XYZ file of N, CA and C in Angstrom:
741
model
N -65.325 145.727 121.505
C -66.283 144.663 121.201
C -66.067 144.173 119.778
N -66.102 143.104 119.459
C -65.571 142.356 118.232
C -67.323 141.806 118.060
N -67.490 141.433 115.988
C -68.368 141.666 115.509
C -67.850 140.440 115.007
N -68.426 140.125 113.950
C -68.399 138.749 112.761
C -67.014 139.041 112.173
N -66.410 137.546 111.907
C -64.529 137.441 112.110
C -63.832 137.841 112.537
N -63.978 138.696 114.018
C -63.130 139.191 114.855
C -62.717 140.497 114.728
N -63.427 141.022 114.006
C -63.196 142.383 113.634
C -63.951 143.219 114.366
N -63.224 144.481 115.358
C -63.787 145.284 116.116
C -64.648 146.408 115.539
N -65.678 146.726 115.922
C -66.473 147.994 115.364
C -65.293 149.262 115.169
N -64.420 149.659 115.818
C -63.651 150.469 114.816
C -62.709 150.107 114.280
N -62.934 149.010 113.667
C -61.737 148.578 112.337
C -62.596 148.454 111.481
N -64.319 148.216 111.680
C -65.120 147.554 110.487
C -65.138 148.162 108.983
N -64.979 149.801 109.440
C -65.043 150.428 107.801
C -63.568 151.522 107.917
N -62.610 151.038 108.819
C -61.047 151.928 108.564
C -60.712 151.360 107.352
N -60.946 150.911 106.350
C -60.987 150.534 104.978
C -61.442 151.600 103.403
N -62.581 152.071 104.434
C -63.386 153.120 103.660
C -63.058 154.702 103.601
N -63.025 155.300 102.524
C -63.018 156.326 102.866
C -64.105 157.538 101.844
N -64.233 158.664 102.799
C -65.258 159.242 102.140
C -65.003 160.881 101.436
N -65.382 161.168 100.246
C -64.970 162.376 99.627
C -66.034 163.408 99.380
N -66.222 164.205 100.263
C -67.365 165.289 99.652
C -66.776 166.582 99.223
N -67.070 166.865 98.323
C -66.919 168.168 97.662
C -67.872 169.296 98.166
N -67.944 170.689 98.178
C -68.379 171.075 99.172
C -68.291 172.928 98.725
N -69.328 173.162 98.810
C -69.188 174.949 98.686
C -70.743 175.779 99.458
N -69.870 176.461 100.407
C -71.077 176.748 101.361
C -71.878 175.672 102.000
N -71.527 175.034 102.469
C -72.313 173.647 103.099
C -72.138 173.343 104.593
N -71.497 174.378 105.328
C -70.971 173.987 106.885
C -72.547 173.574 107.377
N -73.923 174.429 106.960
C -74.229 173.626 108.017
C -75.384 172.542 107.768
N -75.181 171.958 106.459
C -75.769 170.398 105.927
C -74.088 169.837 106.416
N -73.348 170.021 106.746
C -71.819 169.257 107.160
C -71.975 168.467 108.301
N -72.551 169.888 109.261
C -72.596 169.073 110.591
C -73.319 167.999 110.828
N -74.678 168.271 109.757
C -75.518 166.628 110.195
C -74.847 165.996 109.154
N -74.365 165.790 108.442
C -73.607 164.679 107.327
C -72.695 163.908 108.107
N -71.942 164.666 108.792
C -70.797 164.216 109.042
C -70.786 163.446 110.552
N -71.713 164.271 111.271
C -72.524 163.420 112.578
C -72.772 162.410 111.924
N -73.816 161.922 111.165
C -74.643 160.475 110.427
C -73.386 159.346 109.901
N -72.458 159.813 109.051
C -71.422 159.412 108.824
C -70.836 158.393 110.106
N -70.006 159.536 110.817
C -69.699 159.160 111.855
C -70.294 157.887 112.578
N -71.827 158.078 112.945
C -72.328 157.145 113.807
C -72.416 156.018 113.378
N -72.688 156.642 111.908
C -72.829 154.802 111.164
C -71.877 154.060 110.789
N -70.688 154.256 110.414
C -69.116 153.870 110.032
C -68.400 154.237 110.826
N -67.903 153.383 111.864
C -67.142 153.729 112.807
C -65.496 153.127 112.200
N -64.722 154.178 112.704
C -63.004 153.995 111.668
C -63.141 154.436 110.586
N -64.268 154.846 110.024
C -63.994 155.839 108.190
C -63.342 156.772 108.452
N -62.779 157.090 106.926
C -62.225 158.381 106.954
C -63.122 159.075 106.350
N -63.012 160.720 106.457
C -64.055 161.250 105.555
C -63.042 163.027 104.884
N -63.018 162.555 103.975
C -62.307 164.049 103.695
C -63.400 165.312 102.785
N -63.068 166.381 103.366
C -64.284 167.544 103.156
C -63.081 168.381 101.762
N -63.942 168.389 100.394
C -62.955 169.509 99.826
C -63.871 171.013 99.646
N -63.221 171.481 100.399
C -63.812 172.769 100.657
C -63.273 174.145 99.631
N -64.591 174.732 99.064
C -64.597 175.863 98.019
C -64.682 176.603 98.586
N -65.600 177.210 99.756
C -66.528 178.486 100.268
C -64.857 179.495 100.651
N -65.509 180.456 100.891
C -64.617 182.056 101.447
C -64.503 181.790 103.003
N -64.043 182.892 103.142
C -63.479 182.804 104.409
C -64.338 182.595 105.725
N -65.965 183.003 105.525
C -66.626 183.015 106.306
C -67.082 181.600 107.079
N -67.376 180.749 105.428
C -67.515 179.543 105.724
C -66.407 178.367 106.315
N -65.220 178.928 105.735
C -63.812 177.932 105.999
C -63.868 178.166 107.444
N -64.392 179.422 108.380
C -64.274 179.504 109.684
C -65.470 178.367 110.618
N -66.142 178.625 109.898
C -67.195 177.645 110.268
C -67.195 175.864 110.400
N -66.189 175.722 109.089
C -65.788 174.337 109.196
C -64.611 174.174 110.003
N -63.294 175.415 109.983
C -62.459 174.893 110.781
C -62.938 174.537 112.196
N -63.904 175.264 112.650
C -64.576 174.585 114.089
C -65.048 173.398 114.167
N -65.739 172.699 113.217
C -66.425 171.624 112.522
C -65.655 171.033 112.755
N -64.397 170.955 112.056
C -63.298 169.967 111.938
C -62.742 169.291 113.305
N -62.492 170.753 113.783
C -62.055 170.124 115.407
C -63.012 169.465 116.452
N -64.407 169.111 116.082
C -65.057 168.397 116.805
C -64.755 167.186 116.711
N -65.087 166.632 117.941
C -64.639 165.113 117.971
C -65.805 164.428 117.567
N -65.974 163.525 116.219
C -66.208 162.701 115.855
C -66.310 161.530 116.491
N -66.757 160.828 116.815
C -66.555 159.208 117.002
C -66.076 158.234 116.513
N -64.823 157.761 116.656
C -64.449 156.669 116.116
C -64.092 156.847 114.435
N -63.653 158.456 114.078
C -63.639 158.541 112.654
C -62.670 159.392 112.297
N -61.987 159.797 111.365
C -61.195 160.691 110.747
C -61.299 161.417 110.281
N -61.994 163.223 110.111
C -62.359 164.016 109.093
C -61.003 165.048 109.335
N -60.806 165.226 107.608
C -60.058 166.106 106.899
C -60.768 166.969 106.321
N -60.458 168.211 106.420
C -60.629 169.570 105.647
C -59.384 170.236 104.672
N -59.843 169.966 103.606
C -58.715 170.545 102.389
C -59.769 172.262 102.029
N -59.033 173.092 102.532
C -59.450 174.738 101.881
C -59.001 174.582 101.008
N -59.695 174.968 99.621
C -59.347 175.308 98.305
C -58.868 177.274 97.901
N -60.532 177.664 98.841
C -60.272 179.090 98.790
C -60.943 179.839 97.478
N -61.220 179.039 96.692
C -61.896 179.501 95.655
C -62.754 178.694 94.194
N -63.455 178.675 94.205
C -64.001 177.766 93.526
C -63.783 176.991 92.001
N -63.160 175.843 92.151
C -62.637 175.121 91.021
C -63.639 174.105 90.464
N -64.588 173.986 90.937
C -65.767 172.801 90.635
C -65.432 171.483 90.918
N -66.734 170.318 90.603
C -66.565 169.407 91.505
C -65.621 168.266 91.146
N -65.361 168.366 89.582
C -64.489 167.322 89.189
C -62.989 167.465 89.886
N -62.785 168.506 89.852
C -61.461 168.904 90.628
C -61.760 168.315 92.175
N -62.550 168.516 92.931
C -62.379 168.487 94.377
C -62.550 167.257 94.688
N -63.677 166.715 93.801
C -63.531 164.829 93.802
C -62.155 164.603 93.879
N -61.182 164.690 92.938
C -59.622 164.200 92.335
C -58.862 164.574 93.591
N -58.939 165.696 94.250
C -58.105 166.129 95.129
C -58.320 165.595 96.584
N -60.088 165.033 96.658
C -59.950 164.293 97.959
C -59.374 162.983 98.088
N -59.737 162.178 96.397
C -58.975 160.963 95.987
C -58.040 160.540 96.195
N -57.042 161.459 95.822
C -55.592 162.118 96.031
C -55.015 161.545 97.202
N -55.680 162.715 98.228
C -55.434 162.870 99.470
C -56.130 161.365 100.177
N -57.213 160.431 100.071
C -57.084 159.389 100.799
C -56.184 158.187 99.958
N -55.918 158.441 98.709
C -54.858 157.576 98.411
C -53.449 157.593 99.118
N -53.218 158.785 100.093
C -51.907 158.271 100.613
C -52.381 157.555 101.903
N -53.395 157.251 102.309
C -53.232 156.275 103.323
C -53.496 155.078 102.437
N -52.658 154.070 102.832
C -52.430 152.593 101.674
C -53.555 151.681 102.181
N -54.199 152.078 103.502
C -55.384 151.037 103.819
C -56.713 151.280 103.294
N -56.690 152.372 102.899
C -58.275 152.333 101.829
C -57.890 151.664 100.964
N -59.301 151.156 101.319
C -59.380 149.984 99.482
C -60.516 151.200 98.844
N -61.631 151.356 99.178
C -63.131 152.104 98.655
C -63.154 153.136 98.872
N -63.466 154.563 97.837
C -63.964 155.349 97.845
C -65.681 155.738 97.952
N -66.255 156.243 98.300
C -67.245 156.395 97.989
C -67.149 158.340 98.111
N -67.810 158.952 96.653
C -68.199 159.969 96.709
C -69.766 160.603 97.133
N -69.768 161.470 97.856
C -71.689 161.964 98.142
C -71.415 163.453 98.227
N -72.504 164.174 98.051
C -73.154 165.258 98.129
C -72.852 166.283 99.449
N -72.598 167.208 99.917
C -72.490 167.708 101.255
C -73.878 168.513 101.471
N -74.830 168.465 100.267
C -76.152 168.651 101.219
C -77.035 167.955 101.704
N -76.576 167.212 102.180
C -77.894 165.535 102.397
C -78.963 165.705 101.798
N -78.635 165.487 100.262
C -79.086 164.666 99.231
C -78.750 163.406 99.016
N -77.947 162.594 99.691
C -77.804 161.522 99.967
C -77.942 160.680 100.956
N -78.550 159.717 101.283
C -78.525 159.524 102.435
C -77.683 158.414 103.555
N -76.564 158.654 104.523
C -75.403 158.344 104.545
C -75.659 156.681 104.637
N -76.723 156.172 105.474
C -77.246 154.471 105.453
C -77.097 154.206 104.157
N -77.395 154.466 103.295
C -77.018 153.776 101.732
C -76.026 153.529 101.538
N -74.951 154.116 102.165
C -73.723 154.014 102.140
C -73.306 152.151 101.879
N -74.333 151.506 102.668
C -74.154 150.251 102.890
C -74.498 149.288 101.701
N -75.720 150.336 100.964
C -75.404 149.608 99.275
C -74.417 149.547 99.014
N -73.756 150.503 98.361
C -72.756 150.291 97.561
C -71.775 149.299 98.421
N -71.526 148.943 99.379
C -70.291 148.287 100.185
C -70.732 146.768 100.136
N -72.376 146.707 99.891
C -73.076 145.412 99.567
C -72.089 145.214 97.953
N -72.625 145.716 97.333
C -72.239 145.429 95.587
C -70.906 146.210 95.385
N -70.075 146.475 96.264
C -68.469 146.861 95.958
C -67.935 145.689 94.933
N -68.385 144.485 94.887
C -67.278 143.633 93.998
C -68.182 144.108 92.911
N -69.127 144.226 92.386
C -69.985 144.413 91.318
C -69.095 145.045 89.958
N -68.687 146.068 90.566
C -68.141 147.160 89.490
C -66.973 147.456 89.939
N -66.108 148.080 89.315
C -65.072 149.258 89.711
C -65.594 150.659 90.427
N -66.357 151.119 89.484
C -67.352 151.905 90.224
C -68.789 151.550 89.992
N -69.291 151.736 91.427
C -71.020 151.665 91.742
C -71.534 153.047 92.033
N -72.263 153.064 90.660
C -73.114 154.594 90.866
C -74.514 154.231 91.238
N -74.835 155.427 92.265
C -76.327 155.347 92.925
C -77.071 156.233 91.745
N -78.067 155.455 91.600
C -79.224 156.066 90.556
C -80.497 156.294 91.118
N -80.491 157.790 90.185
C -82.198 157.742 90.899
C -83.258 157.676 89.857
N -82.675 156.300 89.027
C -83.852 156.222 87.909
C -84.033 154.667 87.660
N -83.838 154.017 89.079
C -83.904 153.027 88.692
C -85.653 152.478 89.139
N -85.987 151.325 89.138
C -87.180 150.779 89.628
C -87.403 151.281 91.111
N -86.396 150.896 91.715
C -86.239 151.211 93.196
C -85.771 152.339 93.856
N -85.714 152.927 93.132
C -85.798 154.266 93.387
C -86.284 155.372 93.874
N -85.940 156.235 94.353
C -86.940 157.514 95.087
C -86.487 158.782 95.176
N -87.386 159.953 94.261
C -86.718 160.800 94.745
C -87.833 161.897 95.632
N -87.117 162.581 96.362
C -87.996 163.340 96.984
C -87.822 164.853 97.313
N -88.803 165.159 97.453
C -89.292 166.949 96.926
C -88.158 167.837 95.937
N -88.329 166.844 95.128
C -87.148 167.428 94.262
C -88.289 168.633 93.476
N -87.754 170.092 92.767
C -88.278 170.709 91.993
C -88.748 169.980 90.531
N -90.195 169.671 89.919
C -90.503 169.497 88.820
C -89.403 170.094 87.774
N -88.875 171.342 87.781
C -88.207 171.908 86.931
C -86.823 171.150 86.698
N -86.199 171.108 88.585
C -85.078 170.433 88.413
C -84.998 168.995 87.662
N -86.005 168.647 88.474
C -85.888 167.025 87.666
C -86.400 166.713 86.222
N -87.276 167.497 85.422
C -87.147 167.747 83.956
C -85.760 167.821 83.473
N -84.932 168.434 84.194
C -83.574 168.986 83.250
C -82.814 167.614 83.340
N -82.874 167.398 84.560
C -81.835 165.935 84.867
C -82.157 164.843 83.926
N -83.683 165.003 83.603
C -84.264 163.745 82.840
C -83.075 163.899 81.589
N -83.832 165.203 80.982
C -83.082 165.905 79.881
C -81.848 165.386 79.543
N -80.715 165.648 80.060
C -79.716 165.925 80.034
C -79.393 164.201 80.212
N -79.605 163.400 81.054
C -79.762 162.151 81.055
C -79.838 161.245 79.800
N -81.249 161.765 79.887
C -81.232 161.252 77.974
C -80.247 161.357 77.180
N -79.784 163.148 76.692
C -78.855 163.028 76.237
C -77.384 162.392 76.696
N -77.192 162.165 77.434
C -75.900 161.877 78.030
C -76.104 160.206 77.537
N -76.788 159.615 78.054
C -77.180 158.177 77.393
C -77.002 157.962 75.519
N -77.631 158.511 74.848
C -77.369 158.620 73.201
C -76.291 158.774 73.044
N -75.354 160.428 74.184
C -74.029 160.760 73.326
C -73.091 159.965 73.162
N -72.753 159.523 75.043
C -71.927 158.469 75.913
C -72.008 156.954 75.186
N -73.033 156.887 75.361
C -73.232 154.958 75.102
C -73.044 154.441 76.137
N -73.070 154.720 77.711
C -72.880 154.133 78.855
C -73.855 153.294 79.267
N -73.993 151.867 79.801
C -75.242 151.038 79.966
C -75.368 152.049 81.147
N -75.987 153.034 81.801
C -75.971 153.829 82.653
C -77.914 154.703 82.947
N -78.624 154.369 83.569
C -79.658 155.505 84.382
C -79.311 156.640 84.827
N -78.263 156.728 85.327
C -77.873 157.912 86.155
C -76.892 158.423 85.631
N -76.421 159.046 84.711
C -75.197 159.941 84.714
C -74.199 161.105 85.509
N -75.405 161.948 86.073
C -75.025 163.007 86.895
C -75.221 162.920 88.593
N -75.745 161.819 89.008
C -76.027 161.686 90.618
C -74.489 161.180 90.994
N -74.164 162.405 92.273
C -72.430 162.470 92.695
C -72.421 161.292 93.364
N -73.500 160.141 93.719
C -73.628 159.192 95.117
C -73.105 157.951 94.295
N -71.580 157.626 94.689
C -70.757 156.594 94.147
C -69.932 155.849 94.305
N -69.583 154.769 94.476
C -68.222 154.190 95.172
C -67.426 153.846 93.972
N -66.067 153.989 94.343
C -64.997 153.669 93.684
C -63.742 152.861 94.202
N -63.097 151.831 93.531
C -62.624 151.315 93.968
C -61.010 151.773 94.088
N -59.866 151.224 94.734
C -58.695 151.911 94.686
C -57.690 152.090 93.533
N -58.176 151.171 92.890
C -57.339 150.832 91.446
C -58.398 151.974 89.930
N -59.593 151.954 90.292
C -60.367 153.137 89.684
C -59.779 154.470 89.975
N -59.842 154.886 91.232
C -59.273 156.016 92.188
C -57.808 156.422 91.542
N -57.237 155.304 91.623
C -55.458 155.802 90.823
C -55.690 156.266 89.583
N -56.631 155.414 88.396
C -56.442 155.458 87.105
C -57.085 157.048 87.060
N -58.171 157.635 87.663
C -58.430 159.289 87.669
C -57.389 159.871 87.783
N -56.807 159.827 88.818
C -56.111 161.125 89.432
C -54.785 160.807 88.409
N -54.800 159.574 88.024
C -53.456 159.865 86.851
C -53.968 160.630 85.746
N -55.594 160.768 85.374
C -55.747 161.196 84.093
C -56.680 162.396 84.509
N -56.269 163.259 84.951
C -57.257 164.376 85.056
C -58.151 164.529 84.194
N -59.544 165.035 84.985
C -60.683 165.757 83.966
C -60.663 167.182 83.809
N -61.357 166.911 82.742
C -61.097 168.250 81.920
C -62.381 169.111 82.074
N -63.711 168.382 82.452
C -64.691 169.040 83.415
C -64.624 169.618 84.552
N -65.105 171.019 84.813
C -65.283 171.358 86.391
C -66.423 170.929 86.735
N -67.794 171.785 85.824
C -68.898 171.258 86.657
C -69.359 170.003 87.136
N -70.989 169.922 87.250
C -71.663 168.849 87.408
C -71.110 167.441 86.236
N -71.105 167.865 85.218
C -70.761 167.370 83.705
C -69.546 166.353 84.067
N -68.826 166.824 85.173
C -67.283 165.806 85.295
C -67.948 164.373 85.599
N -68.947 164.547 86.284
C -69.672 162.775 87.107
C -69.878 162.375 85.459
N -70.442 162.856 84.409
C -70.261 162.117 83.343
C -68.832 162.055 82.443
N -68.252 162.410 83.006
C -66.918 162.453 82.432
C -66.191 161.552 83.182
N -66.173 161.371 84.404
C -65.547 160.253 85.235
C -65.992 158.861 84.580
N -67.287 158.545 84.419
C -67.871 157.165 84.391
C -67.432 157.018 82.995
N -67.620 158.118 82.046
C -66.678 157.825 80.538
C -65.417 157.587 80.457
N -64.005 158.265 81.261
C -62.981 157.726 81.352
C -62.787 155.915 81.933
N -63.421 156.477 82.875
C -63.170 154.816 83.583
C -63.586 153.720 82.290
N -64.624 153.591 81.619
C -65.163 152.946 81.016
C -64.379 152.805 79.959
N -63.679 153.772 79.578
C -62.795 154.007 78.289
C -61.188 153.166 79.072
N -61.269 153.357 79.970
C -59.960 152.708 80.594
C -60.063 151.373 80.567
N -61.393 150.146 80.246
C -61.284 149.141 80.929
C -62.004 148.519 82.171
N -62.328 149.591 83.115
C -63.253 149.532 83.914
C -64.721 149.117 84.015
N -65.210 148.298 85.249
C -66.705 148.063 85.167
C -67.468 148.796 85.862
N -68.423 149.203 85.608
C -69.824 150.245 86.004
C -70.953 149.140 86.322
N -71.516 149.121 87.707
C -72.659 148.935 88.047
C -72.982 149.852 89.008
N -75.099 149.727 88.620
C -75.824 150.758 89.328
C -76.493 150.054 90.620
N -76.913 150.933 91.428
C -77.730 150.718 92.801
C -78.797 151.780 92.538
N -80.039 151.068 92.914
C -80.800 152.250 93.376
C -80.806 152.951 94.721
N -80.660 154.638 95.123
C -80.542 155.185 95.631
C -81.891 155.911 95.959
N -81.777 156.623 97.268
C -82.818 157.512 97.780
C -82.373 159.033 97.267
N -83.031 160.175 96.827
C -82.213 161.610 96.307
C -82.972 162.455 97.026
N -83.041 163.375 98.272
C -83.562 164.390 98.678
C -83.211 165.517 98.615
N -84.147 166.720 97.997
C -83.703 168.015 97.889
C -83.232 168.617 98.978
N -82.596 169.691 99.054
C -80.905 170.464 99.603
C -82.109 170.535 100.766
N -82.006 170.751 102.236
C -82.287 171.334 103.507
C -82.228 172.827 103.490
N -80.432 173.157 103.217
C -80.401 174.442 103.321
C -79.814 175.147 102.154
N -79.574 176.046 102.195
C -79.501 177.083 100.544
C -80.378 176.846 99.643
N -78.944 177.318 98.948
C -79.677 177.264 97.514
C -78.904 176.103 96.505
N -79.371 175.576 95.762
C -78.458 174.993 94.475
C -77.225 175.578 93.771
N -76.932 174.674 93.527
C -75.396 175.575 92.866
C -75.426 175.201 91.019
N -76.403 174.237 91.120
C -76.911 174.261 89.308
C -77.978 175.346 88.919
N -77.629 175.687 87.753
C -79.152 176.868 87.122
C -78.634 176.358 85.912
N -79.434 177.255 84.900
C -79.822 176.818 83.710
C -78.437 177.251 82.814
N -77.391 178.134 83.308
C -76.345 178.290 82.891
C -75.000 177.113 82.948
N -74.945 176.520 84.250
C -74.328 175.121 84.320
C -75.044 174.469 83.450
N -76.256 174.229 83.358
C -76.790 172.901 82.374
C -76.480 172.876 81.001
N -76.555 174.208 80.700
C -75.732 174.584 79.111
C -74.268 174.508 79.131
N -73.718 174.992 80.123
C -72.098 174.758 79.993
C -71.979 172.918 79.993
N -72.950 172.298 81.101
C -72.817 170.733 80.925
C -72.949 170.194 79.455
N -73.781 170.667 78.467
C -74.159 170.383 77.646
C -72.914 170.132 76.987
N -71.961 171.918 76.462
C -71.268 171.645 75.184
C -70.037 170.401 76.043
N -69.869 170.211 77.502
C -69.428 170.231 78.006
C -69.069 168.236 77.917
N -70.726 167.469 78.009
C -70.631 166.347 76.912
C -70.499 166.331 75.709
N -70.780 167.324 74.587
C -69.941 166.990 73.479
C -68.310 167.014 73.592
N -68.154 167.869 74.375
C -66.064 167.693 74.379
C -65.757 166.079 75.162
N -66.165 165.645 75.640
C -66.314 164.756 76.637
C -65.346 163.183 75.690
N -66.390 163.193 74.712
C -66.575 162.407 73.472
C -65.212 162.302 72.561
N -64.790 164.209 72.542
C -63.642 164.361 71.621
C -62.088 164.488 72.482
N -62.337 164.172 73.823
C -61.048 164.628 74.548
C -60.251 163.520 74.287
């Protein structure tokens, strides 16, 4: 069935492709990647996977389900390198297919929610990269921890003074990138693992030449586990934007 300019529902988003980074998450995966699926028919979606062996068993089953109309990849890492790395390496890996034009990065605990997806693909010419914020007017976040979202404020703030980025959001992973953004990373590796790399990405790019616009986004706390930030990442994020500045 063909849609507006002749374009069939699975060609509409074989253009797009999707990068989640991922540790212990098989089973926020399965509904991610179901939602994905139904809503972008022809995406690709590549999973970079941290967890041990228990979990890699869990996704290799994952993997082999049939999807609808979509492409998911599983890259095992095997051990945990953090997220700036696994962003770069899914990048990587959908840069060798030459028909993505768009990246978009998200969360593997649906903290994002995959229909938004359609913001950013609204305002793709906007920026090089379009980061989803959850501090904008339109915004929402929900049952997030008081504690958590104090720190984010926190750290926000600072990241705004250190950076100088016209930027709300520094640290929310929910982002599209374009293919010519996508190359200029993976040529220049970050030097962040943690959370801290999403502000280290939007500083390279920006330092490269690149344009940054925001969307407001929806942010819902994790379903299942636990967080993988505590108050020890937020301090390593910390000295982590001052190097940021001097790299």
């Amino acid at each position: 069935m063909k849609g507006k300019f002749g374009v069939t529902k699975q060609q509409a988003f074989s253009n797009i492709g999707v990068v989640i980074p991922a540790l212990n998450e098989s089973a926020s995966l399965k509904i991610l990647l179901g939602e994905i699926t139904r809503l972008y028919r022809g995406i690709t979606v590549v999973v970079v996977d941290d967890s041990g062996p228990i979990e890699q068993k869990k996704l290799e089953i994952l993997q082999k389900k049939k999807f609808s109309g979509a492409k998911i990849h599983v890259i095992f890492r095997g051990k945990k390198g953090g997220r700036g790395s696994a962003v770069l390496e899914g990048m990587k890996w959908l840069l060798g297919d030459r028909h993505i034009a768009y990246m978009i990065e998200m969360d593997a605990d649906l903290a994002h929610k995959p229909e938004e997806i359609r913001l950013f693909l609204e305002k793709k010419d906007r920026g090089d990269m379009i980061v989803g914020s959850r501090y904008l007017k339109q915004s929402h976040i929900i049952k997030w921890p008081l504690r958590r979202l104090i720190q984010s404020k926190l750290i926000n703030f600072f990241l705004r003074l250190w950076l100088g980025l016209n930027l709300s959001d520094y640290t929310n992973g929910f982002r599209l990138y374009s293919r010519l953004a996508a190359e200029a990373l993976v040529r220049a590796p970050l030097k962040e693992k943690g959370f801290i790399a999403l502000s280290e990405i939007a500083y390279t790019l920006k330092q490269k030449g690149f344009t940054v616009f925001e969307v407001p986004t929806t942010f819902t706390d994790r379903r299942f586990g636990q967080s993988n930030a505590d108050i020890k990442e937020l301090m390593r994020s910390l000295v982590g934007a001052i190097r940021i500045r001097f790299s």
